[in-house]
Coordinates of C-alpha atoms in Angstrom, one line a residue:
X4 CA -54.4 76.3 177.8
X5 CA -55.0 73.9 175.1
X6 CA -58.4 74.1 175.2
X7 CA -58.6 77.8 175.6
X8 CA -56.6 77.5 172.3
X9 CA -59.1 75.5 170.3
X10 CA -62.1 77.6 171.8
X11 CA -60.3 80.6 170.0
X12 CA -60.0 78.9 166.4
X13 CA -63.8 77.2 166.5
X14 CA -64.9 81.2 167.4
X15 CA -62.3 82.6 164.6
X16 CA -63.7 80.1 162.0
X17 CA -67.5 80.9 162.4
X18 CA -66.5 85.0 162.2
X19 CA -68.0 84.9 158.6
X20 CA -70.9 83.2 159.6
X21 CA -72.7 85.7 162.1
X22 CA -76.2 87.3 161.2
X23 CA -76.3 90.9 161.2
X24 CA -79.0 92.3 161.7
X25 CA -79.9 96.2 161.1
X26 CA -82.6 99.1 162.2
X27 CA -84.2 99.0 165.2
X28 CA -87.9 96.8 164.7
X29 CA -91.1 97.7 166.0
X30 CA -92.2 95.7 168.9
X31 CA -94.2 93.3 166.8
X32 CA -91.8 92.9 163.8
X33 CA -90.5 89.5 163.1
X34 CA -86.8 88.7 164.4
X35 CA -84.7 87.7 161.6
X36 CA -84.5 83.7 160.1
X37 CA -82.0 81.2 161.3
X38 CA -79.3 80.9 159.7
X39 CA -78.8 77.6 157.3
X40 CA -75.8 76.7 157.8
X41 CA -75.2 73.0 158.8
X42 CA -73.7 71.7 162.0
X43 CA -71.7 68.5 163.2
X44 CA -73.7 65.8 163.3
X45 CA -75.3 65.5 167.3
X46 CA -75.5 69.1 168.0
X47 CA -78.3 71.2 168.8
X48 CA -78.9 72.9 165.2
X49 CA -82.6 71.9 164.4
X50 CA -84.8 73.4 167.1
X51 CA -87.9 72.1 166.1
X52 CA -90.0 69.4 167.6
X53 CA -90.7 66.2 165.6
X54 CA -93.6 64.1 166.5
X55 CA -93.1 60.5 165.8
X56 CA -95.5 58.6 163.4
X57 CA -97.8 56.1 164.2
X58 CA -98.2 54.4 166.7
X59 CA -97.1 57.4 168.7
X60 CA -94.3 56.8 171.4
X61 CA -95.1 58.7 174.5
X62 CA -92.3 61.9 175.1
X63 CA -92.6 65.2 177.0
X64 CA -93.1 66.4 173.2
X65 CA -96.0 64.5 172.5
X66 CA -97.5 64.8 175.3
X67 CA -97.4 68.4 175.6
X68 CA -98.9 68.7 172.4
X69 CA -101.8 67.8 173.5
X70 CA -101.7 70.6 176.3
X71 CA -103.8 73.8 175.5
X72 CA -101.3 76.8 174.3
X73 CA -101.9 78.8 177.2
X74 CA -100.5 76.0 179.4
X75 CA -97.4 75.6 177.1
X76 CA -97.2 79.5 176.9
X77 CA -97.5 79.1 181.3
X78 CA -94.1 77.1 181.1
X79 CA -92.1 79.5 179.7
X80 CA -92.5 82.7 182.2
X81 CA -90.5 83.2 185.5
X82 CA -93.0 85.2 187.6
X83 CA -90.7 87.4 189.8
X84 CA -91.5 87.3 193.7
X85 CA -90.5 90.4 195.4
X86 CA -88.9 89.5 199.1
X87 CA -90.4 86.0 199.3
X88 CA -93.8 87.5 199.6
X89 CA -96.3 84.4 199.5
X90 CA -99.1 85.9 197.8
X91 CA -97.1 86.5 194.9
X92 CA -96.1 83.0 195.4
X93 CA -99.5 81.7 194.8
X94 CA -100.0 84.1 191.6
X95 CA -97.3 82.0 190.6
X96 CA -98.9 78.8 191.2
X97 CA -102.2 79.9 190.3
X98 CA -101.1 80.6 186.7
X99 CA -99.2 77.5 186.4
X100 CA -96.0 79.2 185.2
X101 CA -93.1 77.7 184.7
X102 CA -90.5 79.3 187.2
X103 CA -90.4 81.8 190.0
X104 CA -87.8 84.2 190.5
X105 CA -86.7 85.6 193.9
X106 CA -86.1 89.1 193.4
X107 CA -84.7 91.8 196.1
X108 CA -83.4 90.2 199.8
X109 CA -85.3 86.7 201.0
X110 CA -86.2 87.2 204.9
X111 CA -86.9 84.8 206.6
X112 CA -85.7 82.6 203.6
X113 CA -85.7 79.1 205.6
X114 CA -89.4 79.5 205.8
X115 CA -89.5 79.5 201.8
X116 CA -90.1 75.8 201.6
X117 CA -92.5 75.7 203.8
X118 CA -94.8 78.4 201.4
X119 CA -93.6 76.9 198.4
X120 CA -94.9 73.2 199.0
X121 CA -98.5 74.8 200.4
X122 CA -98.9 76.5 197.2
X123 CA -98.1 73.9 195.1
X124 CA -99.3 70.8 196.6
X125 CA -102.4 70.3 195.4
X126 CA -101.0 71.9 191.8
X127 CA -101.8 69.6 189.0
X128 CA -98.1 69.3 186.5
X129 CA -94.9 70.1 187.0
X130 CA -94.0 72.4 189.7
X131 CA -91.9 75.6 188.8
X132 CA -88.7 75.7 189.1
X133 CA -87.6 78.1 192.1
X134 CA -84.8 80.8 190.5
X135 CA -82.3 83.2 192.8
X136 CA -79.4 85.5 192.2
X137 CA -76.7 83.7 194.5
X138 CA -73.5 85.2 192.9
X139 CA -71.3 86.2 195.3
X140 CA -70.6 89.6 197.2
X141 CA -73.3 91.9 196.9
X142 CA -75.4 89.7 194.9
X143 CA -76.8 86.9 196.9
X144 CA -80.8 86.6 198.4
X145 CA -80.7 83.7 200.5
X146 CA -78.2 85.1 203.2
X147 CA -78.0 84.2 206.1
X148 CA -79.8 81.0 205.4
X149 CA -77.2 80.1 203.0
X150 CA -73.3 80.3 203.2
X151 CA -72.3 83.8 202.2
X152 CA -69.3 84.0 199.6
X153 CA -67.4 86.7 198.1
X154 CA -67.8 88.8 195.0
X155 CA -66.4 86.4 192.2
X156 CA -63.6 89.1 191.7
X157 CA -62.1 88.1 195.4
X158 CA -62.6 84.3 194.8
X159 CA -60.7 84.7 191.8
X160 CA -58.1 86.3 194.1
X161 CA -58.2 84.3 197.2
X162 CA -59.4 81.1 196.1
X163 CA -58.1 77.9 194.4
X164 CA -60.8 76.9 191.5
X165 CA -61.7 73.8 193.3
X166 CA -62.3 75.6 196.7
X167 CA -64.8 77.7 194.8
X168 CA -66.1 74.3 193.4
X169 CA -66.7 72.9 197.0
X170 CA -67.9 76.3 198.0
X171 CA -70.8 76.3 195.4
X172 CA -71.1 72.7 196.4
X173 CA -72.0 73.9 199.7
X174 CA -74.5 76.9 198.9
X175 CA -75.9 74.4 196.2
X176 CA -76.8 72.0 199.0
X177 CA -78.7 74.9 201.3
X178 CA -80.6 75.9 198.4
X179 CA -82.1 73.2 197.2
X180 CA -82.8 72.7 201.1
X181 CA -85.1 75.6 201.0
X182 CA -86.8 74.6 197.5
X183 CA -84.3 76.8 195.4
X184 CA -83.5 74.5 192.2
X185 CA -82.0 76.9 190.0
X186 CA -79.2 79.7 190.7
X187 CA -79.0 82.6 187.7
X188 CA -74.9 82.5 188.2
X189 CA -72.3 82.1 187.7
X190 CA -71.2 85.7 186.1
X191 CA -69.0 84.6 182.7
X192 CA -68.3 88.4 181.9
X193 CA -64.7 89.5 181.4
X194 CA -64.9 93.0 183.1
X195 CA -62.1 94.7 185.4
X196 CA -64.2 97.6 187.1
X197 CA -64.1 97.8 191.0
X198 CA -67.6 98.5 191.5
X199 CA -71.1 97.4 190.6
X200 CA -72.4 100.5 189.0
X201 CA -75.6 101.7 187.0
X202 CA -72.7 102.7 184.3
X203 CA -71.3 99.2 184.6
X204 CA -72.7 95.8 184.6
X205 CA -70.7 93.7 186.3
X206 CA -68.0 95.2 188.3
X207 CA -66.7 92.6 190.9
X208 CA -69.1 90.5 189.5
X209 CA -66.8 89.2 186.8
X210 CA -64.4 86.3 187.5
X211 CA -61.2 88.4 185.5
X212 CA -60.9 90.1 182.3
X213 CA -58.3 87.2 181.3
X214 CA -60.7 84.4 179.7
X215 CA -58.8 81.5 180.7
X216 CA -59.0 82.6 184.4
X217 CA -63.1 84.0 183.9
X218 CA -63.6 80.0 182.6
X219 CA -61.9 77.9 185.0
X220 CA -63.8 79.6 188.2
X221 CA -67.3 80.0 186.2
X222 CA -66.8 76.5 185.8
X223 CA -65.9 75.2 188.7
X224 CA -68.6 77.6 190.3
X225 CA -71.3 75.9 188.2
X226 CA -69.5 72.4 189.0
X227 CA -70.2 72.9 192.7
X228 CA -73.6 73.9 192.0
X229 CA -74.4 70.9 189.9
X230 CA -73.3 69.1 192.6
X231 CA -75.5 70.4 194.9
X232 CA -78.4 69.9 193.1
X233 CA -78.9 73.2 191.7
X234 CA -78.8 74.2 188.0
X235 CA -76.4 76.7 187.4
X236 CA -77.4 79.4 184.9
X237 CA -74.1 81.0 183.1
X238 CA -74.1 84.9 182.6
X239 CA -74.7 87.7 180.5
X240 CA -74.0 86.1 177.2
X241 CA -72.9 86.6 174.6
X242 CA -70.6 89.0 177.4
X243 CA -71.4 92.2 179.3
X244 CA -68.0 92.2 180.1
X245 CA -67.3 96.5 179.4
X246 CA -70.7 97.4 177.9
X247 CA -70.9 100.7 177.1
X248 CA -73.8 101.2 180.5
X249 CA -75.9 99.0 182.4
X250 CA -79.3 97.7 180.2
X251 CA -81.1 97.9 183.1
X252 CA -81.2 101.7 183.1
X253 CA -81.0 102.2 179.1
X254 CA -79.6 101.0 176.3
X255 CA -76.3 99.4 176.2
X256 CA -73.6 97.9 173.4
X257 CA -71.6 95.4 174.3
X258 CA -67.8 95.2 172.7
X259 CA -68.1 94.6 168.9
X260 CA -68.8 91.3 168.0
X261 CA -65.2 90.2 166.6
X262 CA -63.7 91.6 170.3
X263 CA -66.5 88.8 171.5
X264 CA -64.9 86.3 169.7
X265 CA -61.7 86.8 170.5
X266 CA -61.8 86.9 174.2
X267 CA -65.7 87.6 175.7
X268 CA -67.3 84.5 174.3
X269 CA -64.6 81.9 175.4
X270 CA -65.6 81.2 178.9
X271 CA -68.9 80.6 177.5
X272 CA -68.0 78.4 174.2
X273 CA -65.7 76.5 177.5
X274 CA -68.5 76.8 179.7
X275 CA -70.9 74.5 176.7
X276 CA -68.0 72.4 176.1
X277 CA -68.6 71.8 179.8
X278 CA -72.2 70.5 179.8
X279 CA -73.1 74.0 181.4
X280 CA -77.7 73.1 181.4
X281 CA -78.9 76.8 180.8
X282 CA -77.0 80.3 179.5
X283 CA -79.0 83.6 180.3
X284 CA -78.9 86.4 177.2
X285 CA -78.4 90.0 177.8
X286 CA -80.4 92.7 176.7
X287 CA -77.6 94.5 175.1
X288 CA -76.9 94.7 171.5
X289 CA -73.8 93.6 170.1
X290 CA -72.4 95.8 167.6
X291 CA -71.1 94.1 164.5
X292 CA -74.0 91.4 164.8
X293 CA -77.7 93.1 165.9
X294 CA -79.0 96.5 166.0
X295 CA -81.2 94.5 168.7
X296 CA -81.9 93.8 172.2
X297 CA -79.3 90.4 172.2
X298 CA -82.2 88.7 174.3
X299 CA -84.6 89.4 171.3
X300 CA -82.2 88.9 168.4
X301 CA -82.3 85.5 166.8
X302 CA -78.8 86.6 165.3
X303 CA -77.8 86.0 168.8
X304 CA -79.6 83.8 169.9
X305 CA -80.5 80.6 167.3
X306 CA -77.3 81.6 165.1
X307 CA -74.6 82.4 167.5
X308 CA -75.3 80.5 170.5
X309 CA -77.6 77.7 169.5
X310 CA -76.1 76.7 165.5
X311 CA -72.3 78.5 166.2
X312 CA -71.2 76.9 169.3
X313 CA -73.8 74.5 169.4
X314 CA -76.2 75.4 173.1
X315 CA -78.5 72.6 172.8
X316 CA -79.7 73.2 176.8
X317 CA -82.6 75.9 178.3
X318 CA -82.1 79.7 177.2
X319 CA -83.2 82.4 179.5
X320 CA -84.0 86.0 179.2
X321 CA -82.2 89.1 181.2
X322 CA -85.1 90.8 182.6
X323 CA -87.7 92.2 180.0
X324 CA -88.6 95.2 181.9
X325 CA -84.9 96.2 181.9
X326 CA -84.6 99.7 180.8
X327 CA -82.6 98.4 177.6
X328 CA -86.1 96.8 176.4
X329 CA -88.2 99.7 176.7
X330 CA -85.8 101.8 175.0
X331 CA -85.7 99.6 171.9
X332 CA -89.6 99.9 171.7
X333 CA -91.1 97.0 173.3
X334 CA -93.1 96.0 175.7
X335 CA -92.6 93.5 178.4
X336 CA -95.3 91.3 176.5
X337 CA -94.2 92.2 172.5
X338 CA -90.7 91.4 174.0
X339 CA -91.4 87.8 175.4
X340 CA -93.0 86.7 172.4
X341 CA -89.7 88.4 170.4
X342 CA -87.5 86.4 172.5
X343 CA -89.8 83.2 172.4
X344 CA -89.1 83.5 168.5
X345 CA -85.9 84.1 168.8
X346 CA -85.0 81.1 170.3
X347 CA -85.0 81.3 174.1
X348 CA -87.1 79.3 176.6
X349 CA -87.6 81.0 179.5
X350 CA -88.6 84.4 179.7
X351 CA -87.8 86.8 183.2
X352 CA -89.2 89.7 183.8
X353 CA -89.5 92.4 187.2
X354 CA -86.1 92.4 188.9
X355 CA -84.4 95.6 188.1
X356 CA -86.2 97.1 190.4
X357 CA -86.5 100.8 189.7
X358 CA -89.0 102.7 192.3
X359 CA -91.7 102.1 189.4
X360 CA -91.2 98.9 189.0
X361 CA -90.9 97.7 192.5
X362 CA -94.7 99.1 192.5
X363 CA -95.6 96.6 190.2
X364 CA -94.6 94.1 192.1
X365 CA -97.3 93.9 194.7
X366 CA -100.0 90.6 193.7
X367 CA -102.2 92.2 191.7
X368 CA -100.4 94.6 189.0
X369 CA -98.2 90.9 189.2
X370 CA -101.0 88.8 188.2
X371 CA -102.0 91.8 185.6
X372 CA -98.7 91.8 184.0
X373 CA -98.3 87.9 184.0
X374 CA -101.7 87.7 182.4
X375 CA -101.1 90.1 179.7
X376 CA -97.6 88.3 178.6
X377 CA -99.2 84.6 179.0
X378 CA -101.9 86.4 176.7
X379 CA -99.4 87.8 174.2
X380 CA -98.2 84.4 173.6
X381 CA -101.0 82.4 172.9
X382 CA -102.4 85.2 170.6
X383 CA -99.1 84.9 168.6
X384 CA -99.0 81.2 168.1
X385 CA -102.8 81.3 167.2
X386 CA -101.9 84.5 164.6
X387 CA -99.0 82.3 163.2
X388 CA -96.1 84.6 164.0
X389 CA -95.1 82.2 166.6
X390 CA -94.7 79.1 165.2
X391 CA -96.2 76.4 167.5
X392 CA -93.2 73.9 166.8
X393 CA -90.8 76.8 167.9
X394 CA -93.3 76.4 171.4
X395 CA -93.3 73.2 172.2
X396 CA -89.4 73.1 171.7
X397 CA -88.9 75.7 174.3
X398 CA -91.4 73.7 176.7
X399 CA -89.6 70.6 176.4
X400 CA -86.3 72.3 177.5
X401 CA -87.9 74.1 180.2
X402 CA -89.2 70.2 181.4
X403 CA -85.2 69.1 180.5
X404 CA -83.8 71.3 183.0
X405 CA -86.8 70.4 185.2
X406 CA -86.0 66.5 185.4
X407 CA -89.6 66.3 184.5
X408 CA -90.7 62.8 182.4
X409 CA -94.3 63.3 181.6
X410 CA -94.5 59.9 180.6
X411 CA -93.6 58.3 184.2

């Protein structure tokens, strides 16, 4: 309880120090600057890469400036892989992205290794990073070649915090068997609704409305994962907890930002003072705070998450073809490189899965799409509306979470 106490006063005192932002910007409009103001010494504030003077001193920074942009660009983009298909797997590889993301259900899941180390075995750099949705309930890919569990709603319910922990521990361990590295839960919404809806969200995906009780299971969830082996990838910040409807269909609002601070953004301010490695951003806006997309708003992004409570680990996007994205005027490409300045790392795109998109899944619209957001980047930092430091900070964090030491 104390520390759910002193979570609420460090969110009360930065209230005045938000960045609103206002009208809704054309795809290719500039998000708004960081904010200035300055931070406790050893947080995550300055997000800019500094290379060392002479003689250099071999990091992942230096040496990645050296890489062509379209290979840095590569490292931030999650290519989605609809049912484990292994051609999309290689169009994956083939562009030497970053991540791949196992969308829809996994058959013959315990096969996945097996496709994953012939694609990549001959693949020069680091390998991607292998994503899934392994929440809980009706949210989980890998069954029945991981453990099921319940919704997060009946763990909260049923289950002790550290049984969840050794629980997570467990699915963690059968992941990362398969070549899964990263999961994109635990759920840190507070939302109360019985069912997963295309009005809400989250439904029985939420932990508890009550903040204390949403932390201590999100927690421990992400604690078993960790221990597992698997980097646990806390959810839908900065809180989809009673959004106004479900950003994948259209857009949403999420509660107004002082409601946020008071009680939405605590499991994830407890969830940082945790060590939690990666937060994924919604595509909602946040009333009180942006006008925009939160997963394109730096407001959100650099000045709440990164320089307010002090995220110094891997950002991800919600997905960018969400129907929250489209409605604000971008497109999957204008949006990556929006969220890219921003602030965040990691960019996902192709698993709502509406009939429409689901067609665009299939190798070659994949490899089309892939191409034309890879494209979008490396056109941006050549125009100068993407700074090239703001890059290669976002590729070293993708190589952080990735345990990768170019240097080795």
């Amino acid at each position: 309880m104390r520390a759910w106490l002193v979570a609420v006063a460090v969110l009360a005192a930065a209230c005045s120090s938000g960045h609103p932002e206002s009208g809704s910007p054309a795809p290719t409009a500039a998000p708004s600057a960081p904010p200035s103001s300055v931070s406790p010494a050893g947080t995550a504030t300055s997000r800019s890469v500094t290379l060392p003077s002479t003689p250099p001193t071999c990091s992942n920074a230096t040496v990645i400036a050296r890489w062509p942009v379209a290979r840095r660009a590569a490292q931030l983009v999650a290519v989605p892989v609809f049912q484990g298909q292994s051609a999309s797997v290689s169009v994956a590889v083939n562009l030497q992205a970053g991540g791949i993301l196992l969308i829809g259900s996994v058959p013959g899941a315990a096969s996945l290794k097996t496709d994953l180390q012939a694609a990549t075995g001959d693949r020069p750099g680091p390998a991607p990073m292998v994503m899934a949705d392994e929440e809980g309930g009706g949210v989980q890919r890998l069954v029945p070649d991981v453990n099921s569990l319940p919704w997060p709603r009946q763990m909260a319910a049923t289950m002790t915090p550290g049984q969840v922990e050794q629980a997570a521990a467990a699915v963690a361990a059968q992941m990362k068997a398969l070549g899964v590295t990263v999961d994109l839960a635990p759920v840190l919404d507070l939302d109360g609704g019985a069912q997963l809806t295309e009005r809400d969200p989250d439904g029985p995906r939420s932990f508890s409305t009550v903040p204390a009780t949403a932390a201590s299971y999100g927690i421990a969830f992400a604690k078993g994962l960790a221990a597992g082996g698997v980097v646990a990838v806390v959810k839908h910040f900065p809180g989809l907890g009673q959004a106004s409807g479900n950003t994948d269909y259209g857009a949403a609002q999420t509660r107004p930002i002082a409601q946020l601070r008071a009680a939405g953004l605590l499991p994830f301010a407890q969830a940082i003072g945790s060590e939690v490695r990666a937060v994924m951003v919604a595509n909602a806006t946040v009333p009180g705070l942006t006008s925009r997309p939160a997963s394109v708003s730096s407001a959100v992004i650099t000045g709440l998450l990164r320089d307010q409570m002090h995220f110094g680990g891997l950002v991800m996007t919600d997905s960018l073809t969400a129907g929250a994205i489209s409605s604000a005027g971008y497109s999957v490409p204008d949006a990556a490189v929006a969220s890219i300045e921003a602030g965040a790392d990691m960019v996902l795109f192709g698993s709502t899965l509406t009939p429409a998109e689901t067609a665009q899944l299939a190798p070659g619209p994949l490899q089309a799409e892939t191409r034309a957001i890879l494209t979008a980047i490396t056109q941006a930092v050549s125009a100068g509306t993407l700074p090239e430091e703001r890059l290669d900070q976002a590729v070293v964090d993708v190589l952080k979470v990735k345990g990768v030491n170019l240097c080795s």
